[in-house]
CSV table of C-alpha atoms in Angstrom, one decimal:
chain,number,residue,atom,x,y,z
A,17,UNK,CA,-19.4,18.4,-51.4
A,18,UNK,CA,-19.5,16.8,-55.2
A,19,UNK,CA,-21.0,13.6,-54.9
A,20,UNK,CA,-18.6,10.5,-56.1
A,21,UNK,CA,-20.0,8.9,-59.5
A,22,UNK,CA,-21.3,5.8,-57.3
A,23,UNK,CA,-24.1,8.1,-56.2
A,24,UNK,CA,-24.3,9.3,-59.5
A,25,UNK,CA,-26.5,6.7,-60.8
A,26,UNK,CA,-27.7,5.0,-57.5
A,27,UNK,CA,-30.3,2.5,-58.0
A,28,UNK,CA,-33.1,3.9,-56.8
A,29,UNK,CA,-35.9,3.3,-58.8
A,30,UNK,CA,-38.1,1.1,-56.3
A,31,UNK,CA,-38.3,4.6,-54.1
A,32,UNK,CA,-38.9,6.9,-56.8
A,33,UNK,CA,-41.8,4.3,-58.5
A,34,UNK,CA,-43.5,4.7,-55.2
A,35,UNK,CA,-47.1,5.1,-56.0
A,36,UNK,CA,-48.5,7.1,-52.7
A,37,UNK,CA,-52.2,7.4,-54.3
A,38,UNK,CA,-53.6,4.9,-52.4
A,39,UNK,CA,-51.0,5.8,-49.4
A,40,UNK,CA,-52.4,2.9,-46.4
A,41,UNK,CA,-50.8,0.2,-49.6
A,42,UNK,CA,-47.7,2.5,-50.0
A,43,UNK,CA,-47.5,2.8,-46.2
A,44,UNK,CA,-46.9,-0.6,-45.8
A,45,UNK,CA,-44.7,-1.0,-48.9
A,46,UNK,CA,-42.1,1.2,-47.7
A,47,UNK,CA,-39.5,-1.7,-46.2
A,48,UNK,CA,-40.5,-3.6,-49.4
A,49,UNK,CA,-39.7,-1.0,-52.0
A,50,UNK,CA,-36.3,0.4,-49.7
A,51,UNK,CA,-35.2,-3.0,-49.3
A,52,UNK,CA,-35.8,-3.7,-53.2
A,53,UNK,CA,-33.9,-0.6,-54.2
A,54,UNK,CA,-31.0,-1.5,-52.1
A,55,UNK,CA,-31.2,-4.7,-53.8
A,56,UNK,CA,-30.9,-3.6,-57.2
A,57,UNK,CA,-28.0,-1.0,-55.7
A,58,UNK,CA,-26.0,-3.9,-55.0
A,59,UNK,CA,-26.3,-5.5,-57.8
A,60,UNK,CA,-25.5,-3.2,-59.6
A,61,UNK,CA,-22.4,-2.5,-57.6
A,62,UNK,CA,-21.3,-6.2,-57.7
A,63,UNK,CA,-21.5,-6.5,-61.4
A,64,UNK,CA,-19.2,-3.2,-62.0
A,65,UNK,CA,-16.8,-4.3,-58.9
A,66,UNK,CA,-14.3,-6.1,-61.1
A,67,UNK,CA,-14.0,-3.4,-63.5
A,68,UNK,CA,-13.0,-1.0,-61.0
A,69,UNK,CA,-10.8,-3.0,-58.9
A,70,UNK,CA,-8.9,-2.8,-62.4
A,71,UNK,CA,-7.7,1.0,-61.3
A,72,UNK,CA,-8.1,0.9,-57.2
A,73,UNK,CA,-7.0,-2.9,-56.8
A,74,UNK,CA,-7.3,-2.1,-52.6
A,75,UNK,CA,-10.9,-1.6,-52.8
A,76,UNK,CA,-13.7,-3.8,-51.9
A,77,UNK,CA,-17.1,-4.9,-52.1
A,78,UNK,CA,-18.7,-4.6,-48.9
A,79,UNK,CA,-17.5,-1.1,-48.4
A,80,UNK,CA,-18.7,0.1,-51.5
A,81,UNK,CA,-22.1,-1.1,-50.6
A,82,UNK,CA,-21.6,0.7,-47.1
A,83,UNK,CA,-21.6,4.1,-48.9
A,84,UNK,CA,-24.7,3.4,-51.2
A,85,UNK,CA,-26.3,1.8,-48.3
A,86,UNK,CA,-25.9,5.3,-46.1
A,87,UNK,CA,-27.0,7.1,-49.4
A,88,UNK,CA,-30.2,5.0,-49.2
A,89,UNK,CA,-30.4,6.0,-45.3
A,90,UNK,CA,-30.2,9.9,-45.7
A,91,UNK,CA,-32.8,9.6,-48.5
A,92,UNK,CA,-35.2,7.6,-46.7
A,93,UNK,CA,-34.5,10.2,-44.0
A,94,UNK,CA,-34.5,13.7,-45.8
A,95,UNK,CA,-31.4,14.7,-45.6
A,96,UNK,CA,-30.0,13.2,-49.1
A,97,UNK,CA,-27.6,16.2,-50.9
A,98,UNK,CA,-27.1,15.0,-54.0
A,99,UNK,CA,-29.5,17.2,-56.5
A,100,UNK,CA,-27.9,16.7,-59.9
A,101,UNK,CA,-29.2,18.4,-62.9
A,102,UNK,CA,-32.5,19.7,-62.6
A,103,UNK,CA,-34.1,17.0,-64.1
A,104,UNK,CA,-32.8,14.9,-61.3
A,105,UNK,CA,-33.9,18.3,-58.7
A,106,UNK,CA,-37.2,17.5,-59.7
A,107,UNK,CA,-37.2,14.0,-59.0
A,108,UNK,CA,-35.5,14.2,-55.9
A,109,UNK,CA,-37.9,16.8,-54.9
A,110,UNK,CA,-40.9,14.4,-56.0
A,111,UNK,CA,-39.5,11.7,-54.1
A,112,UNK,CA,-39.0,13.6,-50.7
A,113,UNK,CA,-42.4,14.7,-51.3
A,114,UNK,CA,-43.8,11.1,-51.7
A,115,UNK,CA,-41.8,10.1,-48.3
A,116,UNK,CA,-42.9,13.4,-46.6
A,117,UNK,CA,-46.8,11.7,-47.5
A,118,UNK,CA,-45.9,8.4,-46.0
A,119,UNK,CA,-44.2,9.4,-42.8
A,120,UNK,CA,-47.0,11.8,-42.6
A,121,UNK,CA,-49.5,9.1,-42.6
A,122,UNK,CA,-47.1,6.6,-40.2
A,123,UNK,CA,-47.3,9.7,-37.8
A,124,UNK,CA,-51.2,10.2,-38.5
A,125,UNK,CA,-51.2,6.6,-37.4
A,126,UNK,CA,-49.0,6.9,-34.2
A,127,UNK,CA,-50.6,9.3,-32.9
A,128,UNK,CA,-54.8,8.6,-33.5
A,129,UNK,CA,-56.2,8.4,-30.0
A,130,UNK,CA,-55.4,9.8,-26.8
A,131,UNK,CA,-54.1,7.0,-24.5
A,132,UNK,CA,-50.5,8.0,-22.6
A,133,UNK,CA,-48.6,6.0,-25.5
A,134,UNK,CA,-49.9,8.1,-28.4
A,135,UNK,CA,-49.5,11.4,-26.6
A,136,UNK,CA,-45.7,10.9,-25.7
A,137,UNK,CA,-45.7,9.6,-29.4
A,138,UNK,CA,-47.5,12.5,-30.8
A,139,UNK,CA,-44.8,14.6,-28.6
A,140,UNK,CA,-41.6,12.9,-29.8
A,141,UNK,CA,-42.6,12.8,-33.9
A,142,UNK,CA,-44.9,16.0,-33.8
A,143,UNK,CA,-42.8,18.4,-36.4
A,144,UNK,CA,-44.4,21.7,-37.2
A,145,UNK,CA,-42.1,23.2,-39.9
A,146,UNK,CA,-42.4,21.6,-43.3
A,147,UNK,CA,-44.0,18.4,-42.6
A,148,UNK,CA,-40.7,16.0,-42.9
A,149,UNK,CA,-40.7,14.2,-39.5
A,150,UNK,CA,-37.4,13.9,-39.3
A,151,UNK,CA,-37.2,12.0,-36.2
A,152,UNK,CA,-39.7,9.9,-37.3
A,153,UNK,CA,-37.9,8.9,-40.0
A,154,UNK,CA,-34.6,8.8,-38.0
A,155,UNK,CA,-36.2,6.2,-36.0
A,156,UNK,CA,-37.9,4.2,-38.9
A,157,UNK,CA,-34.6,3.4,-40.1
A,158,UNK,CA,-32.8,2.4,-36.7
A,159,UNK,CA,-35.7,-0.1,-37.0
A,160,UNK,CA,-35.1,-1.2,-40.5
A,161,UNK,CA,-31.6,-0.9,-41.2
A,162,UNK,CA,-30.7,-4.5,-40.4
A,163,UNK,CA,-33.4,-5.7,-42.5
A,164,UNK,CA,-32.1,-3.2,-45.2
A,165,UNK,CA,-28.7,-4.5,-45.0
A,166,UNK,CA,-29.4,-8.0,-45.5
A,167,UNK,CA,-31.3,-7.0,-48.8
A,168,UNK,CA,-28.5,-5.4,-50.1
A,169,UNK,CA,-25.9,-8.4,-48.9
A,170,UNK,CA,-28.2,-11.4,-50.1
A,171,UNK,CA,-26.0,-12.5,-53.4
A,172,UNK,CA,-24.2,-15.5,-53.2
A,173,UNK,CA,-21.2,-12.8,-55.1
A,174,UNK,CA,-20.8,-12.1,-51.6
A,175,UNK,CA,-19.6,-15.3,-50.1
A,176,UNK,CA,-16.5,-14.8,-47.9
A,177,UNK,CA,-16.2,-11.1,-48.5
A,178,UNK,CA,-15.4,-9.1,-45.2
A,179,UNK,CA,-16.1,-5.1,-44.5
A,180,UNK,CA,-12.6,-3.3,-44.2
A,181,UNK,CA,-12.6,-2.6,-40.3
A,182,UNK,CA,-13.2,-5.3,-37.5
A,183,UNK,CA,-16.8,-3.8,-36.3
A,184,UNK,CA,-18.5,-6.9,-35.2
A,185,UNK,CA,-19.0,-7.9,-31.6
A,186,UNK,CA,-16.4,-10.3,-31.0
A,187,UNK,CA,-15.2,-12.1,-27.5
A,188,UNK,CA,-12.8,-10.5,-24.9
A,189,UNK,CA,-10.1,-9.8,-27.3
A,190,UNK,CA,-11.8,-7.1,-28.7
A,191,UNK,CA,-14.4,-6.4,-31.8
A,192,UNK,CA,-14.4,-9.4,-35.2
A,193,UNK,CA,-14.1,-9.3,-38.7
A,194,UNK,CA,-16.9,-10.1,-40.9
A,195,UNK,CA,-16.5,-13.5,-42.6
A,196,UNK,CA,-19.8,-14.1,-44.7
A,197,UNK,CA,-21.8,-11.4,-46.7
A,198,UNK,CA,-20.3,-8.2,-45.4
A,199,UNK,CA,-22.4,-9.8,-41.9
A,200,UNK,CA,-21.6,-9.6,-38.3
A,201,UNK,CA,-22.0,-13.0,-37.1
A,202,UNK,CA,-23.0,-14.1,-40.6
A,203,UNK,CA,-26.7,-13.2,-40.1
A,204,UNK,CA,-27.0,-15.8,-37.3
A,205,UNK,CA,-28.5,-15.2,-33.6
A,206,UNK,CA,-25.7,-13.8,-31.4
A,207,UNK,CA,-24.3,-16.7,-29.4
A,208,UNK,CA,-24.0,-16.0,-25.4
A,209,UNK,CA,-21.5,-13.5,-24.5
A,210,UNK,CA,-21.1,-12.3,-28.2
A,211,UNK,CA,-21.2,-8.3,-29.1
A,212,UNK,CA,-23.0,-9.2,-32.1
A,213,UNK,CA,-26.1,-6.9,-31.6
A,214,UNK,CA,-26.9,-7.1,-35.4
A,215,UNK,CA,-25.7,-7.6,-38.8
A,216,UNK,CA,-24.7,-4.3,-40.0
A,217,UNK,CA,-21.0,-3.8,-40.0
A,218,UNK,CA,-21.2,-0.4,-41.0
A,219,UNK,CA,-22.0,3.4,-39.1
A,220,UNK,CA,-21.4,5.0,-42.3
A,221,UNK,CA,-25.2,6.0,-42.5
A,222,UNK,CA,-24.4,7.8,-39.4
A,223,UNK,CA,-21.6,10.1,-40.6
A,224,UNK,CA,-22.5,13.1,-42.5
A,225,UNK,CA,-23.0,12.8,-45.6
A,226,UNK,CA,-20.6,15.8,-47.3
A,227,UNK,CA,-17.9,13.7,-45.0
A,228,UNK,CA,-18.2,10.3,-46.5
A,229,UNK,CA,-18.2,12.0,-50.1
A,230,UNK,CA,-15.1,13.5,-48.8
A,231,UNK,CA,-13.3,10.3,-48.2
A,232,UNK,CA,-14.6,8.4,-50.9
A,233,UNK,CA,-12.8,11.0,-53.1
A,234,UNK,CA,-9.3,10.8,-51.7
């Protein structure tokens, strides 16, 4: 699949400035500099918004920072497919080996001892071809995502803009719009009875990749 010009020049420096020398600092960085990349992502997006509205008037903001935001998710998790010139195959590659390092020492981590927990830990994450503890990382960003999301939707740009489809637990009569954001329930706690799990409107970062390109093109 040809990646869409969005992805192009995705805001990623945060992830590829990650400094894994001293890796117990970048270990504990990793939300920091993934939520700061998603950051800049979106404001990037919201500053160029306008301009392109001027040629597809029916787009709109929080689904363009659904697609980054899945773009952030496969690279976090190893399975990004953009690779560009090779300039950019090189950084890529340096990048996925930075994030290989950090999940490697996350897993080191998991797994040090030999209690019951850590065993069934060290069975779920072990990964014996190539290092890239995939499921780790799978799992890392089930955790995060929420707290990713809400990095990217923080701007005040963002006030009373709603995600395209009704996603959001809602009551009885079936699922809600987002009112605030691009947020499920505007970032607040669920109320009793709500579907609102979480703030994340989106499952984009759960289709395949080469399929999202795929729609974002037509």
């Amino acid at each position: 699949a040809c990646a869409p010009y969005r992805r192009l020049n995705l805001c990623n420096k945060n992830l590829k400035n990650i400094n894994n020398i001293d890796s117990d600092k970048a270990r504990h960085n990793l939300l920091v500099d993934v939520c700061m990349a998603a950051n800049y992502e979106a404001q990037s997006l919201i500053r160029d918004h306008p301009q392109y509205k001027l040629t597809y008037d029916d787009s709109k903001i929080c689904t363009v920072l659904a697609r980054s935001f899945a773009d952030i998710g496969d690279i976090v998790r190893g399975r990004d497919l953009y690779s560009g010139n090779t300039k950019e195959k090189e950084k890529r590659k340096q990048l996925d080996d930075k994030l290989k390092k950090i999940f490697g020492d996350i897993y080191n981590d998991l797994t040090s001892g030999r209690n019951g927990k850590k065993l069934a830990l060290q069975k779920r994450y072990q990964d014996e071809i190539g290092g890239n503890f995939f499921k780790l990382r799978e799992d890392w960003w089930t955790e995060n995502r929420e707290t990713v999301w809400k990095a990217m939707t923080c701007s005040d740009d963002l006030k009373d803009a709603s995600y395209f489809r009704a996603t959001c637990g809602g009551d009885r009569q079936g699922p809600s719009q987002t009112h605030n954001k691009c947020r499920c329930g505007d970032g607040k706690k669920p109320r009793k009875g709500s579907g609102d799990v979480n703030i994340v409107p989106t499952y984009f970062d759960y289709v395949p990749q080469f399929l999202r390109w795929f729609e974002e093109w037509a």
